[in-house]
Coordinates of C-alpha atoms in Angstrom, one line a residue:
M684 CA 56.8 -115.3 76.1
P685 CA 57.3 -112.9 79.2
P686 CA 54.5 -111.9 81.3
P687 CA 52.9 -108.7 80.1
L688 CA 54.6 -105.4 80.7
T689 CA 53.1 -102.5 82.3
E690 CA 52.3 -99.4 80.2
K691 CA 54.7 -97.4 82.0
E692 CA 57.5 -100.2 81.0
V693 CA 56.2 -100.3 77.4
N694 CA 56.5 -96.6 77.1
R695 CA 60.0 -96.5 78.6
L696 CA 61.2 -99.2 76.1
F697 CA 59.5 -97.5 73.1
Q698 CA 61.8 -94.6 73.8
L699 CA 64.7 -96.7 73.0
L700 CA 63.7 -97.1 69.6
D701 CA 64.4 -94.3 67.0
D702 CA 61.4 -93.0 64.8
N703 CA 62.0 -95.5 62.0
Q704 CA 62.1 -98.3 64.4
L705 CA 58.9 -97.3 66.1
I706 CA 57.1 -96.7 62.9
F707 CA 57.9 -100.2 61.7
L708 CA 57.1 -102.0 64.9
Q709 CA 53.8 -100.2 65.3
S710 CA 53.0 -100.9 61.5
Y711 CA 54.1 -104.6 62.2
L712 CA 51.7 -105.0 65.3
K713 CA 48.7 -103.1 63.3
Q714 CA 49.0 -105.5 60.5
S715 CA 49.2 -108.4 62.8
K716 CA 46.0 -107.4 64.6
K717 CA 44.1 -106.9 61.1
S718 CA 45.3 -110.4 60.2
K719 CA 44.1 -111.9 63.3
W720 CA 40.5 -110.2 62.7
L721 CA 40.7 -111.6 59.1
E722 CA 41.8 -115.0 60.2
K723 CA 38.9 -115.4 62.9
L724 CA 36.3 -113.8 60.8
A725 CA 37.0 -116.3 57.9
H726 CA 37.4 -119.2 60.2
K727 CA 33.9 -118.4 61.6
K728 CA 32.5 -118.2 58.1
G729 CA 34.0 -121.4 57.0
I730 CA 36.6 -120.0 54.6
V731 CA 40.0 -121.4 54.5
L732 CA 43.1 -119.0 54.1
H733 CA 45.8 -120.2 51.9
S734 CA 49.1 -118.6 51.2
N735 CA 48.5 -118.3 47.7
V736 CA 45.3 -116.1 48.2
S737 CA 45.5 -112.3 48.5
I738 CA 43.9 -110.6 51.5
D739 CA 41.9 -108.8 49.0
E740 CA 40.4 -111.7 47.5
V741 CA 39.4 -113.1 51.1
W742 CA 37.6 -109.9 51.8
E743 CA 35.7 -110.2 48.6
K744 CA 34.5 -113.4 49.7
L745 CA 33.7 -112.3 53.1
N746 CA 32.0 -108.9 51.9
D747 CA 31.9 -108.0 55.7
W748 CA 33.1 -106.0 58.6
E749 CA 36.8 -105.0 57.8
L750 CA 39.1 -103.7 60.7
K751 CA 40.8 -100.5 59.6
E752 CA 42.6 -99.4 62.6
I753 CA 42.6 -99.7 66.5
L754 CA 43.6 -96.3 68.3
D755 CA 44.7 -96.1 71.9
G756 CA 44.3 -92.8 73.5
G757 CA 46.8 -93.6 76.3
Y758 CA 46.4 -94.3 79.9
G759 CA 43.9 -92.2 81.6
N760 CA 42.8 -90.4 78.3
R761 CA 39.4 -90.8 76.4
P762 CA 40.1 -88.8 73.2
Y763 CA 37.9 -90.8 71.0
K764 CA 34.1 -90.9 70.5
C765 CA 32.0 -94.1 69.8
E766 CA 29.2 -93.8 67.4
C767 CA 26.7 -93.9 70.5
G768 CA 28.4 -90.8 72.0
I769 CA 30.5 -92.3 74.9
T770 CA 34.3 -91.3 74.9
L771 CA 36.8 -94.1 74.5
R772 CA 40.5 -94.9 75.2
Y773 CA 40.4 -97.8 72.5
C774 CA 38.5 -97.1 69.4
Y775 CA 38.0 -99.8 66.8
I776 CA 37.6 -98.2 63.2
V777 CA 35.8 -100.7 61.1
H778 CA 34.3 -100.6 57.7
H779 CA 31.4 -102.4 56.3
R780 CA 32.3 -103.3 52.8
K781 CA 28.8 -103.9 51.6
E782 CA 27.6 -100.8 52.6
N783 CA 30.8 -98.9 52.2
K784 CA 30.4 -97.2 55.7
T785 CA 33.1 -96.6 58.3
Y786 CA 32.3 -96.6 62.0
Q787 CA 34.3 -95.5 65.3
L788 CA 33.1 -98.0 67.8
G789 CA 33.9 -99.0 71.4
E790 CA 34.1 -102.8 72.4
T791 CA 30.5 -103.0 73.4
C792 CA 29.0 -101.5 70.2
L793 CA 31.6 -103.4 68.1
G794 CA 29.6 -106.3 68.7
N795 CA 26.0 -104.4 68.5
Y796 CA 26.9 -102.6 65.1
T797 CA 28.7 -106.0 63.4
M798 CA 26.4 -108.6 64.9
I799 CA 29.8 -110.4 65.6
S800 CA 29.1 -112.9 68.6
A801 CA 30.5 -111.9 72.1
E802 CA 32.4 -115.2 71.9
L803 CA 34.0 -114.3 68.7
I804 CA 35.0 -110.8 69.7
K805 CA 36.6 -112.5 72.8
D806 CA 38.6 -114.8 70.4
I807 CA 39.8 -111.8 68.6
T808 CA 40.8 -109.5 71.5
N809 CA 42.5 -112.7 73.2
G810 CA 44.4 -112.6 69.8
F811 CA 45.0 -109.1 70.1
H812 CA 46.4 -109.6 73.8
K813 CA 48.9 -112.3 72.3
I814 CA 50.2 -109.7 69.7
D815 CA 50.6 -107.4 72.5
L816 CA 52.9 -109.9 74.3
E817 CA 54.7 -110.4 71.2
R818 CA 55.4 -106.6 71.1
D819 CA 56.6 -106.9 74.7
E820 CA 59.0 -109.6 74.0
I821 CA 60.5 -107.8 71.0
L822 CA 61.0 -104.5 73.2
I823 CA 62.6 -106.6 76.1
R824 CA 64.9 -108.3 73.5
Y825 CA 65.9 -104.8 71.9
E826 CA 67.0 -103.8 75.3
Q827 CA 69.0 -107.0 76.1
G828 CA 70.8 -106.7 72.9
W829 CA 69.4 -109.6 70.9
D830 CA 71.4 -111.0 68.1
L831 CA 70.3 -112.6 64.9
P832 CA 71.2 -116.3 64.7
T833 CA 74.2 -116.4 62.2
D834 CA 72.7 -119.1 60.1
Y835 CA 69.8 -117.1 59.3
N836 CA 71.9 -114.7 57.1
E837 CA 71.7 -116.8 53.9
L838 CA 68.0 -117.7 54.2
P839 CA 65.8 -116.4 51.5
L840 CA 63.7 -114.4 54.1
T841 CA 60.5 -112.3 53.0
E842 CA 61.1 -108.7 52.5
D843 CA 59.6 -107.5 55.9
L844 CA 61.7 -109.8 57.8
R845 CA 64.9 -108.5 55.9
T846 CA 63.6 -105.0 56.5
Q847 CA 63.2 -105.9 60.4
I848 CA 66.6 -107.2 60.4
D849 CA 68.2 -104.0 58.6
M850 CA 66.2 -101.8 61.1
G851 CA 67.8 -103.7 64.0
I852 CA 64.6 -104.9 65.5
P853 CA 64.7 -108.3 67.1
F854 CA 62.5 -111.2 65.7
S855 CA 59.9 -112.5 68.4
S856 CA 59.6 -116.2 69.4
I857 CA 56.6 -116.4 67.0
Q858 CA 58.7 -115.2 64.1
V859 CA 61.7 -117.4 64.9
N860 CA 59.2 -120.6 65.1
K861 CA 57.9 -119.7 61.7
I862 CA 61.3 -119.2 60.1
E863 CA 62.6 -122.6 61.7
K864 CA 59.5 -124.3 60.4
M865 CA 59.7 -122.7 56.9
F866 CA 63.5 -123.4 56.5
Q867 CA 64.0 -126.4 58.4
H868 CA 65.6 -128.4 55.9
E869 CA 68.0 -125.5 54.9
L870 CA 68.8 -124.6 58.6
L871 CA 69.4 -128.5 59.1
Q872 CA 72.2 -128.6 56.6
V873 CA 73.7 -125.4 57.6
R874 CA 73.8 -126.3 61.4
R875 CA 75.0 -129.8 60.6
Q876 CA 77.9 -128.5 58.4
G877 CA 78.8 -126.0 61.2
E878 CA 78.9 -128.7 63.7
L879 CA 81.3 -130.6 61.4
D880 CA 83.6 -127.4 61.0
R881 CA 83.7 -127.0 64.8
I882 CA 84.8 -130.6 65.1
A883 CA 87.4 -130.3 62.3
Q884 CA 88.9 -127.2 64.0
L885 CA 88.8 -128.8 67.3
R886 CA 90.7 -131.6 66.1
M887 CA 93.3 -129.3 64.5
R888 CA 93.8 -127.4 67.7
Q889 CA 94.1 -130.8 69.8
S890 CA 96.4 -132.1 67.1
A891 CA 98.5 -128.8 67.2
F892 CA 98.6 -129.0 71.0
V893 CA 100.2 -132.7 70.8
S894 CA 102.8 -132.0 68.3
S895 CA 104.0 -128.7 70.2
S896 CA 104.0 -130.6 73.5
D897 CA 106.2 -133.3 75.1
V898 CA 104.7 -136.6 73.9
S899 CA 105.3 -138.2 77.3
L900 CA 103.3 -135.6 78.9
Y901 CA 100.2 -136.2 76.5
S902 CA 97.3 -138.4 77.7
P903 CA 93.5 -138.0 76.8
S904 CA 92.8 -137.3 80.5
R905 CA 95.0 -134.4 80.6
I906 CA 93.5 -132.7 77.7
Q907 CA 90.3 -131.0 78.1
S908 CA 89.3 -130.1 74.4
V909 CA 85.9 -128.6 75.3
T910 CA 84.6 -127.3 78.5
Y911 CA 81.0 -127.8 80.0
E912 CA 80.4 -124.1 79.5
D913 CA 81.3 -124.4 75.9
V914 CA 78.9 -127.5 75.1
I915 CA 75.9 -125.9 77.1
S916 CA 76.3 -122.5 75.4
Q917 CA 76.1 -124.2 72.1
H918 CA 73.6 -126.8 72.7
L919 CA 71.4 -125.8 75.8
A920 CA 68.2 -125.3 73.7
N921 CA 68.5 -128.7 71.8
L922 CA 69.2 -130.4 75.2
K923 CA 66.0 -128.7 77.0
L924 CA 64.0 -129.6 73.9
M925 CA 65.0 -133.2 74.1
R926 CA 64.3 -133.3 77.9
E927 CA 60.8 -131.8 77.1
H928 CA 60.2 -134.6 74.6
E929 CA 61.9 -137.4 76.5
H930 CA 58.8 -139.2 77.3
R931 CA 58.4 -140.0 73.6
I932 CA 61.7 -141.8 73.5
T933 CA 60.3 -145.5 73.6
Y934 CA 62.7 -147.4 71.3
P935 CA 65.5 -149.1 73.8
I936 CA 68.3 -148.0 71.4
M937 CA 67.5 -144.6 71.5
L938 CA 66.7 -144.7 75.2
E939 CA 70.3 -145.9 75.7
K940 CA 71.6 -142.9 73.6
W941 CA 69.7 -140.4 75.4
N942 CA 71.1 -141.8 78.8
N943 CA 74.5 -141.6 77.2
V944 CA 74.1 -138.0 76.2
Q945 CA 73.1 -137.2 79.7
D946 CA 75.9 -139.1 81.2
M947 CA 78.4 -137.6 79.1
I948 CA 77.3 -134.1 80.2
K949 CA 77.4 -134.9 83.7
G950 CA 80.9 -136.4 83.3
L951 CA 82.1 -133.4 81.4
K952 CA 80.9 -131.1 84.2
R953 CA 83.0 -133.3 86.7
G954 CA 86.0 -132.9 84.4
E955 CA 86.2 -136.2 82.7
N956 CA 87.1 -136.9 79.2
F957 CA 84.7 -136.0 76.7
D958 CA 84.2 -137.2 73.3
Y959 CA 82.6 -134.3 71.4
S960 CA 82.1 -136.0 68.2
K961 CA 80.3 -138.9 69.9
F962 CA 78.1 -136.4 71.6
L963 CA 77.1 -134.4 68.7
S964 CA 76.3 -137.7 66.7
R965 CA 74.0 -138.9 69.7
M966 CA 72.4 -135.7 69.9
F967 CA 71.4 -135.2 66.1
E968 CA 70.4 -138.7 66.1
L969 CA 67.8 -138.2 68.9
L970 CA 66.7 -134.8 67.6
Y971 CA 65.9 -136.8 64.0
Y972 CA 64.0 -139.6 66.0
L973 CA 61.9 -137.1 67.8
N974 CA 61.3 -135.3 64.5
L975 CA 62.7 -132.1 66.2
Y976 CA 64.8 -131.0 63.5

């Protein structure tokens, strides 16, 4: 994720969104913070969260302090008031389910009223900070014109993710990682087929070039079927991933293939003949071996 944006930068990027986009993003962030609160509280009480258990069911088990809202009065403003009387910029609206009472609290009184330990509150607010970093990443990607990966189009994504796509709001890296993990088998099949299709098209173009040229002029060294820039633009993410995990390549045959992949890339950069099919085969073998696909 990028470093945190200043408040001025966040406000500038917010202005790039239309009203519907802004409402959707704020709703997503608010729900993320509520989920983070619930996750930390449940973990502290030894309750395991399962995907088949609704949030209401978890709260019935907790019967405890529920986060309803976090209000931000803006830089230099303190429009809200804590139960203790102090004015606040950030105001936590929390509801005690057992007593059926709602309170407006600052961070200090949040611990005093709820009896949640300072350590747990720190864990929760650290989680909120990460959510704000996710917001910053989404805003930066929006300004930069982030595009949805084409292989996501056919995935049975959840309704909220589909709505986000329709709104034109980029996915954060956190969301992308979840999608990659959830649909790893489907994406593997789609991407393998895509690579096979690209290889087939490449061979067709090469065949067409040979058939339309003087045979005496043809030699493998004179035809550069794929450029260094083509390969890097398509596979840089996978190459970086393998580089990060190369310390796990201990099997001699796989180590030889990893060295071969690196040598092929270096050779292509120097303008040497490049066997794209062999490169893809080696790359996918390594990804499978490292459990990265």
